[in-house]
PDB file of C-alpha atoms in Angstrom:
ATOM      1  CA  UNK Y 795      64.997  74.834-143.492  1.00  0.00           C
ATOM      2  CA  UNK Y 796      63.401  71.225-143.555  1.00  0.00           C
ATOM      3  CA  UNK Y 797      59.550  70.831-143.952  1.00  0.00           C
ATOM      4  CA  UNK Y 798      59.001  69.507-140.456  1.00  0.00           C
ATOM      5  CA  UNK Y 799      60.799  72.608-138.701  1.00  0.00           C
ATOM      6  CA  UNK Y 800      58.222  74.788-141.192  1.00  0.00           C
ATOM      7  CA  UNK Y 801      55.009  73.151-140.196  1.00  0.00           C
ATOM      8  CA  UNK Y 802      56.111  73.295-136.242  1.00  0.00           C
ATOM      9  CA  UNK Y 803      54.781  76.326-134.641  1.00  0.00           C
ATOM     10  CA  UNK Y 804      57.386  78.608-132.995  1.00  0.00           C
ATOM     11  CA  UNK Y 805      57.521  79.506-129.288  1.00  0.00           C
ATOM     12  CA  UNK Y 806      55.990  83.014-129.661  1.00  0.00           C
ATOM     13  CA  UNK Y 807      53.036  81.106-131.493  1.00  0.00           C
ATOM     14  CA  UNK Y 808      52.926  78.897-128.829  1.00  0.00           C
ATOM     15  CA  UNK Y 809      52.589  81.607-126.098  1.00  0.00           C
ATOM     16  CA  UNK Y 810      50.170  83.532-128.259  1.00  0.00           C
ATOM     17  CA  UNK Y 811      47.987  80.539-128.588  1.00  0.00           C
ATOM     18  CA  UNK Y 812      48.110  79.809-125.100  1.00  0.00           C
ATOM     19  CA  UNK Y 813      47.115  83.154-124.100  1.00  0.00           C
ATOM     20  CA  UNK Y 814      44.173  83.342-126.625  1.00  0.00           C
ATOM     21  CA  UNK Y 815      43.029  79.690-124.760  1.00  0.00           C
ATOM     22  CA  UNK Y 816      43.521  81.098-121.672  1.00  0.00           C
ATOM     23  CA  UNK Y 817      41.234  84.398-122.664  1.00  0.00           C
ATOM     24  CA  UNK Y 818      38.832  81.990-123.796  1.00  0.00           C
ATOM     25  CA  UNK Y 819      38.371  79.733-120.820  1.00  0.00           C
ATOM     26  CA  UNK Y 820      38.505  83.038-118.585  1.00  0.00           C
ATOM     27  CA  UNK Y 821      35.388  84.477-121.105  1.00  0.00           C
ATOM     28  CA  UNK Y 822      33.373  80.914-120.925  1.00  0.00           C
ATOM     29  CA  UNK Y 823      33.924  80.734-117.073  1.00  0.00           C
ATOM     30  CA  UNK Y 824      32.524  84.453-116.506  1.00  0.00           C
ATOM     31  CA  UNK Y 825      29.672  83.801-118.822  1.00  0.00           C
ATOM     32  CA  UNK Y 826      28.902  80.454-116.855  1.00  0.00           C
ATOM     33  CA  UNK Y 827      28.955  82.673-113.783  1.00  0.00           C
ATOM     34  CA  UNK Y 828      26.864  85.367-115.074  1.00  0.00           C
ATOM     35  CA  UNK Y 829      24.343  82.934-116.221  1.00  0.00           C
ATOM     36  CA  UNK Y 830      24.268  81.041-112.802  1.00  0.00           C
ATOM     37  CA  UNK Y 831      23.712  84.302-110.974  1.00  0.00           C
ATOM     38  CA  UNK Y 832      20.926  85.243-113.432  1.00  0.00           C
ATOM     39  CA  UNK Y 833      19.475  81.759-112.895  1.00  0.00           C
ATOM     40  CA  UNK Y 834      19.532  82.104-109.135  1.00  0.00           C
ATOM     41  CA  UNK Y 835      17.806  85.300-109.623  1.00  0.00           C
ATOM     42  CA  UNK Y 836      15.109  84.520-112.014  1.00  0.00           C
ATOM     43  CA  UNK Y 837      14.222  81.463-109.992  1.00  0.00           C
ATOM     44  CA  UNK Y 838      11.394  83.208-107.966  1.00  0.00           C
ATOM     45  CA  UNK Y 839      10.326  84.850-111.198  1.00  0.00           C
ATOM     46  CA  UNK Y 840      10.180  81.160-112.703  1.00  0.00           C
ATOM     47  CA  UNK Y 841       8.212  80.061-110.094  1.00  0.00           C
ATOM     48  CA  UNK Y 842       5.957  82.623-110.321  1.00  0.00           C
ATOM     49  CA  UNK Y 843       5.763  82.308-114.310  1.00  0.00           C
ATOM     50  CA  UNK Y 844       5.824  78.863-114.635  1.00  0.00           C
ATOM     51  CA  UNK Y 845       6.202  76.873-117.808  1.00  0.00           C
ATOM     52  CA  UNK Y 846       5.944  80.084-119.981  1.00  0.00           C
ATOM     53  CA  UNK Y 847       8.786  81.806-118.385  1.00  0.00           C
ATOM     54  CA  UNK Y 848      10.888  78.725-118.738  1.00  0.00           C
ATOM     55  CA  UNK Y 849      10.088  78.654-122.473  1.00  0.00           C
ATOM     56  CA  UNK Y 850      10.940  82.139-123.047  1.00  0.00           C
ATOM     57  CA  UNK Y 851      14.200  82.020-121.415  1.00  0.00           C
ATOM     58  CA  UNK Y 852      15.052  78.860-123.749  1.00  0.00           C
ATOM     59  CA  UNK Y 853      13.886  80.655-126.923  1.00  0.00           C
ATOM     60  CA  UNK Y 854      15.989  83.738-126.001  1.00  0.00           C
ATOM     61  CA  UNK Y 855      19.095  81.655-125.647  1.00  0.00           C
ATOM     62  CA  UNK Y 856      18.488  79.916-128.980  1.00  0.00           C
ATOM     63  CA  UNK Y 857      17.929  83.225-130.601  1.00  0.00           C
ATOM     64  CA  UNK Y 858      21.388  84.560-128.991  1.00  0.00           C
ATOM     65  CA  UNK Y 859      23.012  81.395-130.421  1.00  0.00           C
ATOM     66  CA  UNK Y 860      21.701  82.055-133.932  1.00  0.00           C
ATOM     67  CA  UNK Y 861      23.168  85.438-134.000  1.00  0.00           C
ATOM     68  CA  UNK Y 862      26.490  84.543-132.976  1.00  0.00           C
ATOM     69  CA  UNK Y 863      26.702  81.676-135.715  1.00  0.00           C
ATOM     70  CA  UNK Y 864      25.257  84.383-138.163  1.00  0.00           C
ATOM     71  CA  UNK Y 865      28.358  86.805-137.133  1.00  0.00           C
ATOM     72  CA  UNK Y 866      30.545  84.291-137.697  1.00  0.00           C
ATOM     73  CA  UNK Y 867      31.744  83.863-133.962  1.00  0.00           C
ATOM     74  CA  UNK Y 868      32.032  80.180-133.035  1.00  0.00           C
ATOM     75  CA  UNK Y 869      32.047  79.516-129.283  1.00  0.00           C
ATOM     76  CA  UNK Y 870      34.623  77.383-127.882  1.00  0.00           C
ATOM     77  CA  UNK Y 871      34.055  73.996-127.521  1.00  0.00           C
ATOM     78  CA  UNK Y 872      34.039  74.462-123.469  1.00  0.00           C
ATOM     79  CA  UNK Y 873      31.578  77.526-123.802  1.00  0.00           C
ATOM     80  CA  UNK Y 874      29.230  75.161-126.002  1.00  0.00           C
ATOM     81  CA  UNK Y 875      29.267  72.675-123.476  1.00  0.00           C
ATOM     82  CA  UNK Y 876      28.569  74.945-120.742  1.00  0.00           C
ATOM     83  CA  UNK Y 877      25.604  76.429-122.803  1.00  0.00           C
ATOM     84  CA  UNK Y 878      24.063  73.079-122.986  1.00  0.00           C
ATOM     85  CA  UNK Y 879      24.851  72.425-119.377  1.00  0.00           C
ATOM     86  CA  UNK Y 880      23.048  75.840-118.580  1.00  0.00           C
ATOM     87  CA  UNK Y 881      20.066  75.101-120.609  1.00  0.00           C
ATOM     88  CA  UNK Y 882      19.599  71.744-119.175  1.00  0.00           C
ATOM     89  CA  UNK Y 883      19.692  73.176-115.843  1.00  0.00           C
ATOM     90  CA  UNK Y 884      17.355  75.547-116.745  1.00  0.00           C
ATOM     91  CA  UNK Y 885      14.882  73.183-118.158  1.00  0.00           C
ATOM     92  CA  UNK Y 886      15.425  71.289-115.116  1.00  0.00           C
ATOM     93  CA  UNK Y 887      14.660  74.176-112.383  1.00  0.00           C
ATOM     94  CA  UNK Y 888      11.915  75.130-114.856  1.00  0.00           C
ATOM     95  CA  UNK Y 889      10.475  71.436-114.819  1.00  0.00           C
ATOM     96  CA  UNK Y 890      10.805  71.576-110.954  1.00  0.00           C
ATOM     97  CA  UNK Y 891       9.512  74.861-110.252  1.00  0.00           C
ATOM     98  CA  UNK Y 892       6.489  73.633-112.447  1.00  0.00           C
ATOM     99  CA  UNK Y 893       5.918  70.201-110.614  1.00  0.00           C
ATOM    100  CA  UNK Y 894       6.374  72.420-107.099  1.00  0.00           C
ATOM    101  CA  UNK Y 895       3.661  74.803-108.632  1.00  0.00           C
ATOM    102  CA  UNK Y 896       1.758  71.573-109.181  1.00  0.00           C
ATOM    103  CA  UNK Y 897       2.441  69.857-106.090  1.00  0.00           C
ATOM    104  CA  UNK Y 898       1.780  73.316-103.892  1.00  0.00           C
ATOM    105  CA  UNK Y 899      -1.881  73.198-106.138  1.00  0.00           C
ATOM    106  CA  UNK Y 900      -2.787  69.806-105.584  1.00  0.00           C
ATOM    107  CA  UNK Y 901      -2.146  69.832-101.557  1.00  0.00           C
ATOM    108  CA  UNK Y 902      -4.281  73.204-101.880  1.00  0.00           C
ATOM    109  CA  UNK Y 903      -6.942  71.603-103.896  1.00  0.00           C
ATOM    110  CA  UNK Y 904      -6.856  68.901-101.137  1.00  0.00           C
ATOM    111  CA  UNK Y 905      -7.339  71.335 -98.395  1.00  0.00           C
ATOM    112  CA  UNK Y 906     -10.155  72.888 -99.958  1.00  0.00           C
ATOM    113  CA  UNK Y 907     -12.858  70.523 -98.793  1.00  0.00           C
ATOM    114  CA  UNK Y 908     -11.378  71.100 -95.330  1.00  0.00           C
ATOM    115  CA  UNK Y 909     -11.774  74.525 -95.112  1.00  0.00           C
ATOM    116  CA  UNK Y 910     -15.129  74.693 -96.926  1.00  0.00           C
ATOM    117  CA  UNK Y 911     -16.443  72.313 -94.461  1.00  0.00           C
ATOM    118  CA  UNK Y 912     -15.551  74.663 -91.534  1.00  0.00           C
ATOM    119  CA  UNK Y 913     -17.950  77.127 -90.502  1.00  0.00           C
ATOM    120  CA  UNK Y 914     -16.746  80.774 -91.583  1.00  0.00           C
ATOM    121  CA  UNK Y 915     -18.214  81.975 -88.565  1.00  0.00           C
ATOM    122  CA  UNK Y 916     -19.535  81.210 -85.179  1.00  0.00           C
ATOM    123  CA  UNK Y 917     -23.429  80.272 -85.480  1.00  0.00           C
ATOM    124  CA  UNK Y 918     -25.735  82.901 -83.736  1.00  0.00           C
ATOM    125  CA  UNK Y 919     -27.488  82.093 -80.923  1.00  0.00           C
ATOM    126  CA  UNK Y 920     -31.155  82.328 -81.289  1.00  0.00           C
ATOM    127  CA  UNK Y 921     -32.791  84.287 -78.388  1.00  0.00           C
ATOM    128  CA  UNK Y 922     -35.139  82.168 -76.399  1.00  0.00           C
ATOM    129  CA  UNK Y 923     -38.730  83.895 -75.940  1.00  0.00           C
ATOM    130  CA  UNK Y 924     -39.483  84.684 -72.439  1.00  0.00           C
ATOM    131  CA  UNK Y 925     -42.439  83.427 -70.692  1.00  0.00           C
ATOM    132  CA  UNK Y 926     -45.487  85.681 -70.802  1.00  0.00           C
ATOM    133  CA  UNK Y 927     -45.344  86.745 -67.204  1.00  0.00           C
ATOM    134  CA  UNK Y 928     -48.780  85.912 -65.348  1.00  0.00           C
ATOM    135  CA  UNK Y 929     -50.944  88.691 -64.401  1.00  0.00           C
ATOM    136  CA  UNK Y 930     -50.078  90.211 -61.064  1.00  0.00           C
ATOM    137  CA  UNK Y 931     -51.902  88.841 -57.991  1.00  0.00           C
ATOM    138  CA  UNK Y 932     -54.410  91.594 -56.325  1.00  0.00           C
ATOM    139  CA  UNK Y 933     -52.832  92.528 -53.098  1.00  0.00           C
ATOM    140  CA  UNK Y 934     -56.171  92.289 -51.227  1.00  0.00           C
ATOM    141  CA  UNK Y 935     -59.268  89.848 -51.698  1.00  0.00           C
ATOM    142  CA  UNK Y 936     -62.879  90.573 -52.121  1.00  0.00           C
ATOM    143  CA  UNK Y 937     -64.560  89.859 -48.363  1.00  0.00           C
ATOM    144  CA  UNK Y 938     -67.581  88.174 -50.408  1.00  0.00           C
ATOM    145  CA  UNK Y 939     -67.827  85.970 -53.885  1.00  0.00           C
ATOM    146  CA  UNK Y 940     -70.503  88.473 -55.555  1.00  0.00           C
ATOM    147  CA  UNK Y 941     -69.605  92.040 -56.820  1.00  0.00           C
ATOM    148  CA  UNK Y 942     -72.013  94.753 -56.460  1.00  0.00           C
ATOM    149  CA  UNK Y 943     -72.664  97.664 -53.805  1.00  0.00           C
ATOM    150  CA  UNK Y 944     -75.555  98.877 -51.710  1.00  0.00           C
ATOM    151  CA  UNK Y 945     -75.193 101.693 -49.699  1.00  0.00           C
ATOM    152  CA  UNK Y 946     -71.812 103.734 -49.855  1.00  0.00           C
ATOM    153  CA  UNK Y 947     -69.454 105.653 -47.743  1.00  0.00           C
ATOM    154  CA  UNK Y 948     -70.813 109.033 -46.545  1.00  0.00           C
ATOM    155  CA  UNK Y 949     -74.300 108.321 -47.320  1.00  0.00           C
ATOM    156  CA  UNK Y 950     -77.076 109.841 -45.070  1.00  0.00           C
ATOM    157  CA  UNK Y 951     -80.162 108.156 -43.558  1.00  0.00           C
ATOM    158  CA  UNK Y 952     -82.290 107.832 -40.496  1.00  0.00           C
ATOM    159  CA  UNK Y 953     -80.199 104.691 -39.651  1.00  0.00           C
ATOM    160  CA  UNK Y 954     -76.962 106.088 -39.064  1.00  0.00           C
ATOM    161  CA  UNK Y 955     -76.274 108.901 -36.127  1.00  0.00           C
ATOM    162  CA  UNK Y 956     -73.871 111.197 -38.598  1.00  0.00           C
ATOM    163  CA  UNK Y 957     -73.081 109.138 -42.003  1.00  0.00           C
ATOM    164  CA  UNK Y 958     -72.620 105.829 -43.271  1.00  0.00           C
ATOM    165  CA  UNK Y 959     -68.974 104.930 -42.182  1.00  0.00           C
ATOM    166  CA  UNK Y 960     -68.131 101.899 -44.986  1.00  0.00           C
ATOM    167  CA  UNK Y 961     -69.818 100.183 -48.000  1.00  0.00           C
ATOM    168  CA  UNK Y 962     -72.578  97.665 -47.949  1.00  0.00           C
ATOM    169  CA  UNK Y 963     -72.733  94.361 -49.814  1.00  0.00           C
ATOM    170  CA  UNK Y 964     -76.135  93.071 -50.316  1.00  0.00           C
ATOM    171  CA  UNK Y 965     -75.813  89.480 -50.333  1.00  0.00           C
ATOM    172  CA  UNK Y 966     -77.763  86.700 -49.273  1.00  0.00           C
ATOM    173  CA  UNK Y 967     -77.808  85.569 -45.259  1.00  0.00           C
ATOM    174  CA  UNK Y 968     -75.264  82.605 -44.748  1.00  0.00           C
ATOM    175  CA  UNK Y 969     -72.885  84.022 -47.666  1.00  0.00           C
ATOM    176  CA  UNK Y 970     -69.103  83.125 -47.001  1.00  0.00           C
ATOM    177  CA  UNK Y 971     -67.076  85.973 -45.748  1.00  0.00           C
ATOM    178  CA  UNK Y 972     -63.396  85.848 -46.694  1.00  0.00           C
ATOM    179  CA  UNK Y 973     -60.064  87.783 -45.147  1.00  0.00           C
ATOM    180  CA  UNK Y 974     -58.752  90.960 -47.430  1.00  0.00           C
ATOM    181  CA  UNK Y 975     -55.595  90.319 -46.421  1.00  0.00           C
ATOM    182  CA  UNK Y 976     -52.855  88.741 -44.499  1.00  0.00           C
ATOM    183  CA  UNK Y 977     -53.214  89.885 -40.925  1.00  0.00           C
ATOM    184  CA  UNK Y 978     -54.441  88.897 -37.231  1.00  0.00           C
ATOM    185  CA  UNK Y 979     -58.300  88.322 -36.534  1.00  0.00           C
ATOM    186  CA  UNK Y 980     -60.237  88.925 -33.270  1.00  0.00           C
ATOM    187  CA  UNK Y 981     -64.151  88.941 -32.840  1.00  0.00           C
ATOM    188  CA  UNK Y 982     -66.474  91.092 -30.584  1.00  0.00           C
ATOM    189  CA  UNK Y 983     -70.139  92.034 -30.098  1.00  0.00           C
ATOM    190  CA  UNK Y 984     -71.415  95.871 -30.727  1.00  0.00           C
ATOM    191  CA  UNK Y 985     -75.051  96.754 -30.346  1.00  0.00           C
ATOM    192  CA  UNK Y 986     -74.913  99.057 -33.735  1.00  0.00           C
ATOM    193  CA  UNK Y 987     -72.378  96.450 -35.554  1.00  0.00           C
ATOM    194  CA  UNK Y 988     -74.019  93.188 -34.108  1.00  0.00           C
ATOM    195  CA  UNK Y 989     -71.347  90.649 -34.492  1.00  0.00           C
ATOM    196  CA  UNK Y 990     -67.963  91.890 -35.816  1.00  0.00           C
ATOM    197  CA  UNK Y 991     -64.996  90.194 -37.295  1.00  0.00           C
ATOM    198  CA  UNK Y 992     -61.845  92.893 -37.043  1.00  0.00           C
ATOM    199  CA  UNK Y 993     -58.366  91.825 -39.219  1.00  0.00           C
ATOM    200  CA  UNK Y 994     -55.460  93.913 -38.029  1.00  0.00           C
ATOM    201  CA  UNK Y 995     -52.951  94.047 -41.200  1.00  0.00           C
ATOM    202  CA  UNK Y 996     -49.175  94.371 -40.586  1.00  0.00           C
ATOM    203  CA  UNK Y 997     -49.097  97.827 -41.228  1.00  0.00           C
ATOM    204  CA  UNK Y 998     -51.668  98.910 -38.617  1.00  0.00           C
ATOM    205  CA  UNK Y 999     -54.872  99.137 -41.119  1.00  0.00           C
ATOM    206  CA  UNK Y1000     -57.956  97.633 -39.905  1.00  0.00           C
ATOM    207  CA  UNK Y1001     -60.902  95.669 -41.921  1.00  0.00           C
ATOM    208  CA  UNK Y1002     -64.108  95.722 -39.935  1.00  0.00           C
ATOM    209  CA  UNK Y1003     -66.737  92.933 -40.792  1.00  0.00           C
ATOM    210  CA  UNK Y1004     -70.030  93.696 -39.443  1.00  0.00           C
ATOM    211  CA  UNK Y1005     -73.781  92.356 -38.949  1.00  0.00           C
ATOM    212  CA  UNK Y1006     -72.405  88.842 -39.121  1.00  0.00           C
ATOM    213  CA  UNK Y1007     -74.494  85.826 -38.048  1.00  0.00           C
ATOM    214  CA  UNK Y1008     -71.639  83.221 -37.261  1.00  0.00           C
ATOM    215  CA  UNK Y1009     -67.782  83.298 -37.044  1.00  0.00           C
ATOM    216  CA  UNK Y1010     -65.547  80.584 -38.699  1.00  0.00           C
ATOM    217  CA  UNK Y1011     -62.335  81.841 -37.088  1.00  0.00           C
ATOM    218  CA  UNK Y1012     -62.604  83.712 -33.512  1.00  0.00           C
ATOM    219  CA  UNK Y1013     -59.137  84.796 -33.532  1.00  0.00           C
ATOM    220  CA  UNK Y1014     -55.431  84.256 -34.721  1.00  0.00           C
ATOM    221  CA  UNK Y1015     -53.411  84.788 -37.686  1.00  0.00           C
ATOM    222  CA  UNK Y1016     -55.176  84.367 -40.986  1.00  0.00           C
ATOM    223  CA  UNK Y1017     -54.148  84.507 -44.727  1.00  0.00           C
ATOM    224  CA  UNK Y1018     -55.688  86.260 -47.657  1.00  0.00           C
ATOM    225  CA  UNK Y1019     -58.614  84.638 -48.957  1.00  0.00           C
ATOM    226  CA  UNK Y1020     -59.472  82.636 -45.806  1.00  0.00           C
ATOM    227  CA  UNK Y1021     -62.986  81.696 -45.139  1.00  0.00           C
ATOM    228  CA  UNK Y1022     -63.634  83.792 -41.403  1.00  0.00           C
ATOM    229  CA  UNK Y1023     -67.280  84.440 -40.801  1.00  0.00           C
ATOM    230  CA  UNK Y1024     -71.006  84.283 -42.502  1.00  0.00           C
ATOM    231  CA  UNK Y1025     -73.372  87.062 -43.287  1.00  0.00           C
ATOM    232  CA  UNK Y1026     -76.278  88.125 -41.130  1.00  0.00           C
ATOM    233  CA  UNK Y1027     -78.199  90.939 -40.105  1.00  0.00           C
ATOM    234  CA  UNK Y1028     -77.136  91.187 -36.364  1.00  0.00           C
ATOM    235  CA  UNK Y1029     -77.187  94.585 -34.560  1.00  0.00           C
ATOM    236  CA  UNK Y1030     -78.686  97.775 -35.926  1.00  0.00           C
ATOM    237  CA  UNK Y1031     -79.435  95.949 -39.299  1.00  0.00           C
ATOM    238  CA  UNK Y1032     -82.818  96.292 -41.859  1.00  0.00           C
ATOM    239  CA  UNK Y1033     -81.797  92.996 -43.337  1.00  0.00           C
ATOM    240  CA  UNK Y1034     -78.951  90.801 -44.584  1.00  0.00           C
ATOM    241  CA  UNK Y1035     -75.765  92.534 -45.940  1.00  0.00           C
ATOM    242  CA  UNK Y1036     -71.940  92.703 -44.952  1.00  0.00           C
ATOM    243  CA  UNK Y1037     -70.799  96.094 -43.711  1.00  0.00           C
ATOM    244  CA  UNK Y1038     -67.278  96.718 -44.472  1.00  0.00           C
ATOM    245  CA  UNK Y1039     -65.043  99.556 -43.403  1.00  0.00           C
ATOM    246  CA  UNK Y1040     -61.556 100.191 -43.373  1.00  0.00           C
ATOM    247  CA  UNK Y1041     -59.586 102.023 -40.531  1.00  0.00           C
ATOM    248  CA  UNK Y1042     -56.338 103.345 -40.987  1.00  0.00           C
ATOM    249  CA  UNK Y1043     -53.821 102.965 -38.151  1.00  0.00           C
ATOM    250  CA  UNK Y1044     -53.710 105.633 -35.481  1.00  0.00           C
ATOM    251  CA  UNK Y1045     -57.283 105.841 -34.671  1.00  0.00           C
ATOM    252  CA  UNK Y1046     -58.271 108.718 -37.049  1.00  0.00           C
ATOM    253  CA  UNK Y1047     -61.646 107.006 -37.926  1.00  0.00           C
ATOM    254  CA  UNK Y1048     -62.957 104.863 -40.940  1.00  0.00           C
ATOM    255  CA  UNK Y1049     -62.191 106.147 -44.732  1.00  0.00           C
ATOM    256  CA  UNK Y1050     -64.066 105.303 -47.804  1.00  0.00           C
ATOM    257  CA  UNK Y1051     -63.250 101.381 -48.776  1.00  0.00           C
ATOM    258  CA  UNK Y1052     -63.934 101.693 -52.391  1.00  0.00           C
ATOM    259  CA  UNK Y1053     -60.473 103.892 -53.250  1.00  0.00           C
ATOM    260  CA  UNK Y1054     -58.813 101.783 -51.032  1.00  0.00           C
ATOM    261  CA  UNK Y1055     -59.978  98.570 -53.297  1.00  0.00           C
ATOM    262  CA  UNK Y1056     -59.365 100.233 -56.521  1.00  0.00           C
ATOM    263  CA  UNK Y1057     -55.903 101.148 -55.077  1.00  0.00           C
ATOM    264  CA  UNK Y1058     -55.311  97.485 -54.458  1.00  0.00           C
ATOM    265  CA  UNK Y1059     -56.383  96.395 -57.785  1.00  0.00           C
ATOM    266  CA  UNK Y1060     -59.980  95.235 -57.241  1.00  0.00           C
ATOM    267  CA  UNK Y1061     -63.249  96.955 -58.253  1.00  0.00           C
ATOM    268  CA  UNK Y1062     -66.414  95.657 -55.886  1.00  0.00           C
ATOM    269  CA  UNK Y1063     -68.881  97.436 -57.924  1.00  0.00           C
TER     270      UNK Y1063
END
C-alpha cells in the first residue's frame, strides 16, 4: 500500500468522525440553549442582586471551565465560542440591569423632593372661637330708675280698706315713669288711685301706675322702657311715690308684683 493511501482515512473513520462532530455540535447547542434559559430565568434575580450577582455567575463559570481543563476535557471550538458569547451576554445583561437600577434610583431620587414637598395629610381646620353671648335682656324694665321699696304687697294699715294691693317705690315727685313692657296704654282718674296709667300686655296682664302727677302718653301702643308719666301724690296718698300693681287677665284681682319682677329677671328691692 502506498504511503498516501495509508495516511488517507477510510470511509468508516470519516463516518465515525462525522458522527462525533455532530454529537459535539448538538451538545454545544444544547448547552447554549440551557445557558440562555438559565440567563432568562436569572435576569429578575440579577436585577435584584445587581452587580454582585453578575460577578458571582462569572466566577462560577470560570470555576467550571477550570475544572473541565483539569479533567483533561477540551471544549470544541464552537462550544468555547458559545461560552465566550454567553459570558459577554451575561456581563452585558448585568451591566444593563445595573444601569437600569441606577437609572431607576436616579429617577426615584429626583422624585423625592417632590414627594417631600407635598403634605402627608390635609391640614386640620382650627376651630373658630365662638363669640361670647351677650347677657339676655330682661323681659321687663323697671318702672322707675331707682331701686328700693316702701310698703309691700299685703301690708295692713289705716290707709287701705283691706290690704295693700301693690308695692310702693318711694321716689321724688316728678321722677320719670317707664313702661315695664310692650303693650297698649290708657289713662284714667280714680279717687283712691288718683291719676292712673294702665298698660295692657299682649297676654292680657295689666300693669297699674297710680298717684301720678302728669301723663307723658295718654293712650296707644308703647314699647318697653318708653317714658309714659311722672311720679306724684294724687288720690289717697300721704306723699310722692309710685304705687305699682300687676293684675293677671280674667279679673281675679291683683297679685304680688315682686315675684313677677323676679320671675322676669329683675329685682326692684
